[in-house]
CSV table of C-alpha atoms and ligand atoms in Angstrom, one decimal:
chain,number,residue,atom,x,y,z
A,1,MET,CA,78.1,35.2,37.2
A,2,ALA,CA,77.3,35.5,40.7
A,3,VAL,CA,76.7,32.2,41.1
A,4,THR,CA,75.7,31.6,45.4
A,5,THR,CA,73.2,33.9,45.8
A,6,HIS,CA,70.5,31.8,43.2
A,7,THR,CA,70.2,29.6,45.1
A,8,THR,CA,66.6,30.5,46.5
A,9,GLY,CA,63.8,30.5,45.0
A,10,ALA,CA,60.0,30.0,45.3
A,11,PRO,CA,59.3,26.3,47.4
A,12,PRO,CA,59.5,23.7,45.1
A,13,LEU,CA,56.5,21.9,44.3
A,14,PRO,CA,57.5,18.4,42.6
A,15,ALA,CA,55.2,16.6,40.4
A,16,HIS,CA,54.0,13.2,41.5
A,17,PRO,CA,57.1,10.1,40.3
A,18,ASP,CA,56.3,9.0,37.3
A,19,PRO,CA,59.3,6.3,36.3
A,20,GLN,CA,57.7,5.6,33.1
A,21,LEU,CA,58.2,9.3,31.9
A,22,ASP,CA,62.2,9.3,34.0
A,23,ALA,CA,62.7,6.4,31.2
A,24,ILE,CA,62.1,8.3,28.3
A,25,LEU,CA,63.4,12.1,29.6
A,26,GLY,CA,66.6,9.9,30.1
A,27,SER,CA,66.8,8.2,26.9
A,28,GLY,CA,68.1,11.0,25.1
A,29,LEU,CA,65.0,10.6,22.6
A,30,PRO,CA,63.6,14.3,23.7
A,31,HIS,CA,67.1,15.9,23.1
A,32,GLU,CA,67.0,13.9,19.6
A,33,LEU,CA,63.6,15.2,18.6
A,34,SER,CA,64.3,18.8,20.0
A,35,TYR,CA,67.0,18.5,17.7
A,36,ALA,CA,64.4,16.8,14.6
A,37,LEU,CA,62.3,19.6,15.1
A,38,ASP,CA,64.0,22.9,16.2
A,39,GLY,CA,61.7,24.1,18.5
A,40,PRO,CA,59.3,23.2,21.4
A,41,PHE,CA,56.8,19.9,20.9
A,42,HIS,CA,54.6,18.1,23.3
A,43,LEU,CA,54.8,14.3,24.3
A,44,LEU,CA,51.9,12.2,24.3
A,45,MET,CA,51.2,8.6,26.0
A,46,PRO,CA,47.8,7.4,25.1
A,47,ASP,CA,48.3,4.2,26.6
A,48,ARG,CA,47.5,6.2,29.8
A,49,PHE,CA,44.4,7.9,28.2
A,50,ASP,CA,43.6,4.4,27.8
A,51,ALA,CA,44.0,3.6,31.4
A,52,ASN,CA,42.4,6.6,32.2
A,53,ALA,CA,39.4,5.6,30.7
A,54,ALA,CA,39.3,2.3,31.9
A,55,ALA,CA,39.9,2.8,35.7
A,56,PHE,CA,36.2,4.9,35.4
A,57,LYS,CA,34.5,2.1,33.6
A,58,GLN,CA,36.0,-0.2,36.4
A,59,ALA,CA,34.5,2.6,39.2
A,60,LEU,CA,31.4,2.0,37.2
A,61,THR,CA,31.8,-1.4,37.2
A,62,GLU,CA,32.9,-1.8,41.2
A,63,ALA,CA,29.7,0.6,42.0
A,64,GLY,CA,27.1,-2.1,39.4
A,65,VAL,CA,26.2,1.2,37.8
A,66,GLU,CA,25.6,1.0,33.7
A,67,GLY,CA,27.2,4.0,32.7
A,68,ARG,CA,29.4,5.7,29.8
A,69,VAL,CA,33.1,8.0,29.7
A,70,TYR,CA,32.8,10.6,27.2
A,71,TYR,CA,36.3,12.3,26.7
A,72,ALA,CA,35.6,16.4,26.3
A,73,LYS,CA,37.5,16.8,23.4
A,74,LYS,CA,38.2,20.6,24.3
A,75,ALA,CA,40.9,19.6,27.1
A,76,ASN,CA,43.4,19.0,24.2
A,77,LYS,CA,42.8,18.5,20.5
A,78,ALA,CA,44.9,15.4,19.7
A,79,SER,CA,43.7,13.1,17.1
A,80,ALA,CA,45.6,10.0,19.1
A,81,TRP,CA,42.9,10.5,21.7
A,82,MET,CA,40.1,10.0,19.0
A,83,ASP,CA,41.9,6.7,17.5
A,84,ARG,CA,41.9,5.5,21.7
A,85,CYS,CA,38.4,6.3,22.3
A,86,ALA,CA,36.7,4.4,18.6
A,87,LEU,CA,39.0,1.2,19.2
A,88,SER,CA,37.6,1.6,23.0
A,89,GLY,CA,34.2,2.9,22.5
A,90,THR,CA,34.8,5.5,24.6
A,91,GLY,CA,32.8,8.1,23.6
A,92,VAL,CA,33.6,11.7,22.8
A,93,ASP,CA,32.0,15.4,24.1
A,94,VAL,CA,32.0,17.8,21.8
A,95,ALA,CA,30.9,20.9,21.0
A,96,SER,CA,31.9,22.1,17.4
A,97,ALA,CA,31.1,21.0,14.0
A,98,GLY,CA,35.4,20.8,14.1
A,99,GLU,CA,35.6,18.8,16.7
A,100,LEU,CA,32.5,16.4,15.7
A,101,ARG,CA,34.2,15.9,12.2
A,102,ASP,CA,37.6,15.0,14.4
A,103,ALA,CA,35.3,12.4,16.3
A,104,LEU,CA,33.9,10.7,13.2
A,105,GLY,CA,36.5,11.1,10.9
A,106,HIS,CA,38.6,8.8,13.3
A,107,GLY,CA,36.2,6.7,13.7
A,108,VAL,CA,34.0,6.9,16.6
A,109,ARG,CA,30.4,6.5,16.4
A,110,GLY,CA,28.2,8.9,15.9
A,111,GLU,CA,26.0,7.2,18.8
A,112,ASN,CA,29.0,7.3,21.0
A,113,VAL,CA,29.3,11.4,20.7
A,114,VAL,CA,27.2,14.2,23.2
A,115,ILE,CA,27.4,17.1,22.0
A,116,THR,CA,27.7,20.0,24.5
A,117,GLY,CA,27.7,24.3,24.6
A,118,PRO,CA,25.7,26.7,24.9
A,119,ALA,CA,23.2,27.8,21.3
A,120,LYS,CA,24.8,25.4,19.2
A,121,ALA,CA,25.6,26.3,15.3
A,122,GLU,CA,22.9,24.8,12.7
A,123,GLY,CA,25.6,22.4,10.9
A,124,LEU,CA,26.8,21.1,13.9
A,125,LEU,CA,22.8,20.3,15.3
A,126,ARG,CA,22.2,18.5,11.7
A,127,VAL,CA,25.2,16.5,11.5
A,128,ALA,CA,24.7,15.5,15.3
A,129,VAL,CA,21.1,14.4,14.2
A,130,LEU,CA,22.1,12.6,10.8
A,131,GLN,CA,24.8,11.0,12.7
A,132,GLY,CA,22.2,9.9,15.6
A,133,CYS,CA,24.8,11.4,18.2
A,134,LEU,CA,23.0,13.0,21.6
A,135,ILE,CA,22.6,16.2,22.1
A,136,ALA,CA,22.5,18.4,25.2
A,137,VAL,CA,19.6,21.1,24.8
A,138,ASP,CA,20.8,24.0,26.8
A,139,ALA,CA,17.9,26.7,25.9
A,140,LEU,CA,14.3,26.5,24.2
A,141,ASP,CA,14.6,27.7,21.3
A,142,GLU,CA,17.7,25.6,20.5
A,143,LEU,CA,15.2,22.6,21.6
A,144,GLU,CA,12.9,24.1,19.1
A,145,ARG,CA,16.2,24.2,16.3
A,146,VAL,CA,16.9,20.5,17.0
A,147,ILE,CA,12.9,19.6,16.2
A,148,ALA,CA,13.6,21.2,12.9
A,149,GLN,CA,16.4,19.7,12.4
A,150,ALA,CA,15.0,16.1,13.1
A,151,GLN,CA,11.6,16.8,10.9
A,152,ALA,CA,14.2,18.1,8.2
A,153,THR,CA,16.1,15.1,8.3
A,154,THR,CA,13.4,12.3,9.3
A,155,ARG,CA,16.0,11.1,11.6
A,156,PRO,CA,14.7,10.8,15.6
A,157,ALA,CA,17.1,13.7,17.5
A,158,ARG,CA,18.5,12.0,20.9
A,159,VAL,CA,18.2,14.8,23.7
A,160,LEU,CA,19.4,15.6,27.0
A,161,LEU,CA,17.8,18.4,28.8
A,162,ARG,CA,20.8,20.9,30.4
A,163,ARG,CA,20.0,22.0,33.9
A,164,LEU,CA,20.9,25.0,35.6
A,165,PRO,CA,22.4,24.2,38.3
A,166,PRO,CA,20.7,25.4,41.4
A,167,ALA,CA,23.7,26.2,43.4
A,168,GLN,CA,25.3,27.8,40.7
A,169,PRO,CA,22.4,30.4,39.8
A,170,HIS,CA,24.4,32.8,37.6
A,171,SER,CA,25.8,30.0,35.0
A,172,ARG,CA,25.2,30.8,31.7
A,173,PHE,CA,24.6,27.2,31.1
A,174,GLY,CA,21.5,25.0,31.3
A,175,LEU,CA,17.3,25.4,31.8
A,176,ASP,CA,16.0,26.9,35.0
A,177,ASP,CA,13.0,24.9,36.7
A,178,GLN,CA,10.1,26.7,34.7
A,179,GLU,CA,12.2,26.4,31.6
A,180,LEU,CA,12.5,22.7,32.0
A,181,THR,CA,8.6,22.9,32.5
A,182,SER,CA,8.2,23.8,29.2
A,183,ALA,CA,10.8,22.0,27.4
A,184,LEU,CA,9.5,18.1,29.0
A,185,ALA,CA,6.5,19.3,27.6
A,186,ARG,CA,7.6,20.3,24.3
A,187,CYS,CA,9.4,17.0,24.3
A,188,ALA,CA,6.9,15.0,24.7
A,189,GLU,CA,4.5,16.9,21.8
A,190,ALA,CA,6.9,16.6,19.4
A,191,GLY,CA,6.0,12.6,19.6
A,192,GLU,CA,8.6,10.5,17.6
A,193,ARG,CA,11.0,13.9,16.3
A,194,ILE,CA,12.6,13.7,19.9
A,195,VAL,CA,13.6,10.8,21.9
A,196,MET,CA,14.4,12.5,25.1
A,197,GLU,CA,16.9,10.1,27.0
A,198,GLY,CA,17.4,12.5,30.5
A,199,PHE,CA,19.4,14.9,31.6
A,200,SER,CA,22.6,16.3,32.2
A,201,PHE,CA,24.2,19.4,34.0
A,202,HIS,CA,28.3,20.2,34.1
A,203,LEU,CA,29.7,22.0,37.0
A,204,SER,CA,32.7,23.7,37.9
A,205,GLY,CA,34.7,23.0,40.8
A,206,TYR,CA,35.4,19.5,41.9
A,207,ASP,CA,33.1,19.2,44.9
A,208,THR,CA,31.6,15.7,44.6
A,209,ARG,CA,28.9,16.3,47.1
A,210,ALA,CA,27.1,18.6,45.2
A,211,ARG,CA,27.5,16.7,41.8
A,212,ALA,CA,25.8,13.4,44.0
A,213,ASP,CA,23.5,15.7,44.9
A,214,LEU,CA,22.2,17.5,41.9
A,215,ALA,CA,23.0,13.5,40.2
A,216,GLY,CA,20.1,12.4,42.2
A,217,GLU,CA,17.9,15.4,41.6
A,218,LEU,CA,18.2,14.4,38.1
A,219,VAL,CA,17.0,10.9,38.7
A,220,ASP,CA,13.7,12.1,40.1
A,221,LEU,CA,13.2,14.3,37.0
A,222,CYS,CA,13.7,11.1,34.8
A,223,LEU,CA,10.9,9.8,36.7
A,224,LYS,CA,8.7,12.6,36.5
A,225,ALA,CA,9.3,12.9,32.9
A,226,ARG,CA,8.3,8.9,32.5
A,227,VAL,CA,5.3,10.0,33.5
A,228,LEU,CA,4.8,12.2,30.7
A,229,GLY,CA,5.5,9.1,28.2
A,230,LEU,CA,9.3,10.3,27.5
A,231,HIS,CA,12.6,7.6,27.6
A,232,ALA,CA,14.8,9.8,30.2
A,233,ASP,CA,16.6,6.9,31.3
A,234,ARG,CA,20.3,8.7,31.5
A,235,ILE,CA,21.6,11.5,33.6
A,236,SER,CA,25.3,12.8,32.7
A,237,ILE,CA,27.0,14.6,35.3
A,238,GLY,CA,29.4,16.3,33.1
A,239,GLY,CA,33.4,16.7,34.1
A,240,GLY,CA,35.3,18.1,36.8
A,241,PHE,CA,37.2,15.2,38.1
A,242,ALA,CA,40.3,16.6,39.4
A,243,VAL,CA,43.7,15.8,38.9
A,244,ASP,CA,45.6,15.2,41.4
A,245,TYR,CA,49.3,16.7,40.4
A,246,THR,CA,51.7,17.2,43.4
A,247,ALA,CA,51.8,15.9,46.9
A,248,ALA,CA,49.8,17.0,49.8
A,249,GLU,CA,52.9,18.4,52.0
A,250,HIS,CA,54.3,19.7,49.0
A,251,TRP,CA,51.1,21.5,48.3
A,252,GLU,CA,50.2,22.9,51.9
A,253,HIS,CA,54.1,24.5,52.1
A,254,PHE,CA,54.3,25.8,48.2
A,255,LEU,CA,50.4,27.6,49.7
A,256,SER,CA,51.8,29.0,52.9
A,257,GLU,CA,55.7,29.9,51.8
A,258,GLN,CA,55.3,31.1,48.6
A,259,ARG,CA,55.3,35.2,48.2
A,260,PRO,CA,55.4,37.6,45.4
A,261,ASP,CA,59.7,37.9,45.8
A,262,ASP,CA,59.2,34.4,44.9
A,263,TYR,CA,58.3,35.5,40.9
A,264,HIS,CA,60.4,37.4,38.6
A,265,ALA,CA,59.0,41.4,38.8
A,266,GLY,CA,57.5,40.8,42.3
A,267,LYS,CA,54.1,39.3,40.3
A,268,SER,CA,51.8,38.0,42.1
A,269,PHE,CA,48.6,35.3,42.1
A,270,ALA,CA,45.6,34.9,44.0
A,271,VAL,CA,46.0,31.3,45.3
A,272,SER,CA,42.2,30.8,44.4
A,273,ASP,CA,43.5,31.4,40.8
A,274,PHE,CA,45.5,28.9,40.9
A,275,TYR,CA,44.2,25.1,40.0
A,276,PRO,CA,43.9,22.7,43.5
A,277,TYR,CA,47.3,21.0,42.0
A,278,HIS,CA,46.6,18.3,45.1
A,279,SER,CA,43.4,16.5,45.5
A,280,PRO,CA,42.7,13.9,48.1
A,281,VAL,CA,40.1,12.3,46.3
A,282,ALA,CA,41.0,12.6,42.4
A,283,GLY,CA,40.4,11.0,39.0
A,284,PRO,CA,37.8,7.9,39.1
A,285,ASP,CA,38.0,8.2,43.3
A,286,ALA,CA,35.9,11.2,42.7
A,287,LEU,CA,33.4,9.2,40.6
A,288,ARG,CA,33.6,6.7,43.3
A,289,ALA,CA,33.0,9.3,46.0
A,290,ILE,CA,30.1,10.7,44.3
A,291,LEU,CA,28.5,7.1,44.1
A,292,THR,CA,28.4,6.2,47.5
A,293,THR,CA,27.3,9.4,48.6
A,294,ASN,CA,23.2,8.9,49.7
A,295,ASP,CA,24.2,5.5,47.7
A,296,LEU,CA,24.0,7.1,44.3
A,297,ALA,CA,24.7,3.9,42.8
A,298,GLY,CA,21.6,2.2,44.4
A,299,ARG,CA,19.7,5.1,43.5
A,300,LEU,CA,20.6,5.3,39.7
A,301,ARG,CA,20.3,1.5,39.6
A,302,GLU,CA,16.7,1.0,41.3
A,303,ALA,CA,15.4,3.8,38.7
A,304,GLY,CA,16.9,2.2,35.9
A,305,VAL,CA,19.0,5.1,35.2
A,306,MET,CA,22.5,5.0,33.2
A,307,LEU,CA,25.3,7.6,34.1
A,308,LEU,CA,27.1,9.4,31.7
A,309,LEU,CA,30.3,11.1,32.6
A,310,GLU,CA,32.0,13.6,30.4
A,311,PRO,CA,36.0,14.1,31.8
A,312,GLY,CA,38.4,16.1,29.7
A,313,ARG,CA,41.1,17.1,32.3
A,314,ALA,CA,41.3,13.1,34.6
A,315,LEU,CA,41.2,11.5,31.0
A,316,LEU,CA,44.5,13.0,30.2
A,317,ASP,CA,46.5,13.0,33.8
A,318,ARG,CA,50.1,12.0,33.3
A,319,ALA,CA,49.6,11.5,29.5
A,320,GLY,CA,51.5,14.0,28.1
A,321,CYS,CA,54.4,16.7,28.4
A,322,THR,CA,55.9,19.7,26.9
A,323,VAL,CA,59.3,20.3,25.9
A,324,PHE,CA,61.0,23.7,25.3
A,325,ARG,CA,64.8,24.3,24.6
A,326,VAL,CA,67.2,27.0,26.3
A,327,GLN,CA,67.8,29.2,24.2
A,328,GLY,CA,69.8,32.2,26.7
A,329,VAL,CA,70.0,32.4,29.9
A,330,LYS,CA,71.3,35.7,32.0
A,331,ASP,CA,71.4,36.7,35.4
A,332,ARG,CA,69.4,39.2,37.3
A,333,PRO,CA,69.9,40.0,41.2
A,334,GLY,CA,69.2,36.5,42.8
A,335,TYR,CA,68.2,35.0,40.3
A,336,GLY,CA,68.1,34.4,36.7
A,337,ILE,CA,65.6,34.8,33.2
A,338,VAL,CA,66.0,31.2,31.5
A,339,THR,CA,64.2,32.0,28.0
A,340,VAL,CA,63.3,29.0,25.6
A,341,ASP,CA,62.1,28.3,21.9
A,342,GLY,CA,58.3,29.0,22.6
A,343,SER,CA,55.5,31.2,24.5
A,344,SER,CA,53.7,30.6,27.2
A,345,LEU,CA,51.0,30.2,24.7
A,346,SER,CA,51.5,26.7,24.7
A,347,LEU,CA,51.2,26.2,28.4
A,348,SER,CA,48.0,27.8,28.4
A,349,GLU,CA,47.4,28.5,32.9
A,350,GLN,CA,49.0,32.2,32.5
A,351,TRP,CA,45.9,33.0,30.1
A,352,PHE,CA,44.2,32.4,33.0
A,353,ASN,CA,45.7,35.0,35.4
A,354,SER,CA,47.2,31.9,36.9
A,355,GLU,CA,50.5,30.0,36.6
A,356,TYR,CA,51.3,26.0,36.1
A,357,LEU,CA,52.8,25.2,38.7
A,358,PRO,CA,53.8,21.5,39.0
A,359,ASP,CA,57.7,22.3,38.5
A,360,PRO,CA,59.9,21.9,35.2
A,361,VAL,CA,62.4,19.6,35.7
A,362,LEU,CA,65.5,20.5,33.9
A,363,LEU,CA,67.5,18.0,31.1
A,364,PRO,CA,70.9,19.1,30.8
A,365,ALA,CA,72.5,18.6,27.5
A,366,HIS,CA,75.8,18.0,29.1
A,367,GLU,CA,76.8,16.9,32.3
A,368,PRO,CA,75.3,19.9,34.7
A,369,GLN,CA,78.0,21.7,36.7
A,370,GLY,CA,77.5,24.1,39.8
A,371,GLU,CA,75.3,24.9,42.3
A,372,PRO,CA,71.6,25.1,42.4
A,373,TYR,CA,70.1,27.8,40.5
A,374,ALA,CA,67.0,29.6,41.2
A,375,ALA,CA,65.5,31.0,37.4
A,376,CYS,CA,62.0,32.5,35.7
A,377,VAL,CA,60.9,30.6,32.4
A,378,GLY,CA,60.6,33.4,29.8
A,379,GLY,CA,59.3,32.9,26.2
A,380,ALA,CA,61.0,34.1,23.0
A,381,THR,CA,58.7,37.0,22.3
A,382,CYS,CA,58.8,40.4,22.7
A,383,LEU,CA,56.1,40.9,25.2
A,384,GLU,CA,57.4,41.1,29.2
A,385,SER,CA,53.9,39.2,30.5
A,386,ASP,CA,55.4,36.3,27.8
A,387,MET,CA,56.4,34.2,31.2
A,388,VAL,CA,56.0,30.5,31.0
A,389,THR,CA,57.0,30.5,34.8
A,390,TRP,CA,57.3,34.1,36.7
A,391,ARG,CA,58.1,31.6,39.6
A,392,LYS,CA,62.1,31.2,40.5
A,393,VAL,CA,62.1,27.6,40.0
A,394,ARG,CA,65.2,26.1,41.8
A,395,PHE,CA,66.9,24.5,39.1
A,396,PRO,CA,69.5,21.6,40.3
A,397,ALA,CA,72.2,24.0,38.5
A,398,ARG,CA,72.3,27.2,36.3
A,399,PRO,CA,70.4,26.1,33.0
A,400,ALA,CA,72.7,26.1,29.8
A,401,VAL,CA,71.8,27.2,26.3
A,402,GLY,CA,70.7,23.8,24.6
A,403,ASP,CA,69.6,22.1,27.5
A,404,LEU,CA,65.7,21.3,27.5
A,405,ILE,CA,63.4,22.1,30.0
A,406,VAL,CA,60.3,19.5,30.5
A,407,TYR,CA,57.1,20.5,31.9
A,408,PRO,CA,55.2,17.6,33.5
A,409,ASN,CA,51.4,16.8,33.3
A,410,THR,CA,50.4,19.4,30.6
A,411,ALA,CA,47.9,17.0,28.3
A,412,GLY,CA,44.9,18.4,30.1
A,413,TYR,CA,44.3,22.2,28.4
A,414,GLN,CA,48.0,23.0,29.4
A,415,MET,CA,49.1,22.2,25.3
A,416,ASP,CA,46.5,24.1,22.9
A,417,SER,CA,43.6,25.8,24.1
A,418,ASN,CA,45.6,29.2,23.6
A,419,GLU,CA,47.7,27.9,21.1
A,420,SER,CA,49.0,30.5,18.4
A,421,PRO,CA,51.8,31.1,15.4
A,422,PHE,CA,52.0,34.3,17.3
A,423,HIS,CA,55.5,36.2,16.6
A,424,GLU,CA,55.4,33.7,13.2
A,425,LEU,CA,57.0,31.1,16.0
A,426,PRO,CA,55.2,27.8,14.8
A,427,LEU,CA,53.4,25.7,16.8
A,428,PRO,CA,54.6,22.8,18.7
A,429,PRO,CA,53.8,19.5,18.0
A,430,LYS,CA,52.5,16.7,19.2
A,431,VAL,CA,55.1,13.4,19.4
A,432,VAL,CA,52.8,10.3,20.1
A,433,LEU,CA,54.7,7.6,21.9
A,434,ASP,CA,53.5,4.3,20.8
A,435,THR,CA,54.2,0.7,23.3
A,436,ALA,CA,52.8,-1.2,21.5
A,437,GLY,CA,55.0,-4.5,21.3
A,438,GLY,CA,57.6,-3.3,24.7
A,439,THR,CA,58.9,-0.9,22.5
A,440,THR,CA,58.8,2.8,22.8
A,441,ARG,CA,58.3,4.7,19.1
A,442,TRP,CA,57.5,8.0,18.3
A,443,ARG,CA,55.3,9.6,15.3
A,444,PHE,CA,53.6,12.9,14.9
A,445,ASP,CA,50.4,13.1,16.0
A,446,ARG,CA,48.8,14.5,12.8
A,447,HIS,CA,51.0,13.8,10.3
A,448,PRO,CA,53.0,17.3,8.6
A,449,LEU,CA,52.5,16.3,5.1
A,450,ALA,CA,49.1,14.7,5.3
B,501,PLP,C1,34.8,21.6,30.2
B,501,PLP,C2,33.2,20.5,29.7
B,501,PLP,C3,33.9,19.3,30.6
B,501,PLP,C4,35.4,18.6,30.9
B,501,PLP,O1,35.6,19.3,32.0
B,501,PLP,P1,37.0,18.4,33.4
B,501,PLP,O2,36.8,19.3,34.1
B,501,PLP,O3,38.1,18.7,32.3
B,501,PLP,O4,36.8,17.2,33.3
B,501,PLP,C5,32.8,18.5,30.9
B,501,PLP,N1,31.5,19.0,30.5
B,501,PLP,C6,30.8,19.7,29.6
B,501,PLP,C7,30.1,20.4,29.4
B,501,PLP,C8,32.5,21.2,29.6
B,501,PLP,O5,32.0,22.4,29.1
């Protein structure tokens, strides 16, 4: 085994320190769970979800703005978040009948659900109207179907009209100016079948100014809609509150230093395809920035318009991690290949032509020995492309069979967007860490025998 040549590798990119997570990782619990479950698993920390939701609400309160937070459910399927939303009155943003069933089944009230997504299925619209959910209408034909459901169920349909962002004219979502004019007229004409509560958008990217600008435009639209006799007292600015995974210095150093030689097989990624793992303004601070831009908070108050937001990733910040077990280690010139007991389908970034960059942490089964060791991480499948990490990560020692590799902060989008029982490998279960009463106890997110 050639040891001394394995010490280079990609520039380090550690996640922000997290003493609570370190305590859990140091407690022996991950090794115990890995033994019991005999495969990879995800750890969930719902207390963090609660704290994140509370921090967003706090930012609204500080700005004197009435608002509502809706968790964008597609970011992670766990039921733990639904339980927490139900209890705290946090709303949920869903886009399918399955997501709506899950939210309602865990006790989230229909009135606290917003339905987004394009051309929503008939069954979804029916349940949404019956349960009094708020429906973000994406197209004129969809508006007709919503009115028909209201007619059929004799329940008024609560709607927002989703705006095609003028700054993202190629978006496939939303209504353009002309369509908005038609939709407003149609809502007015539909009378009691429709309660037109306002407007919405969802922008890609994380620009706070773009969100503030468009929000200001939607406030004006509310005022225009009221002239037509419509309710129009709220706007939704969607999601896209950045998560800050790592410190600025690490991120800048990584971006300037990383090169194809830092990756297995000379793989290269377009830097523009990397998630911006460092954001100076993130989460609730991004909301604060939006609210202060052009005094959006003041305009909302003055117009009597409520602010709805739909964060996904940001509510899950530091609320989970993913644990694999090392199944094999082999040497290549200058680095090693670690194979773990799962696949990159449980760490979704690979499937967007990108890589999840916060450094995985080695949890050795025994006292680690020897020199630092750079290695990429492969999945236990027969595909060349199934690399959990292409980058040659600088581990403190050569990983050994039975060690664990922990990917930090994976709850937002990484865990289950692309999960698949490919190769008949089991889906990694989600293990919830409950900390009520000062002790940390674990349970399954969904009971395997239920
Ligand atoms: C995906 C999505 C969100 C959540 O986006 P994040 O970047 O996770 O905050 C919110 N609203 C809509 C309409 C979405 O499609």
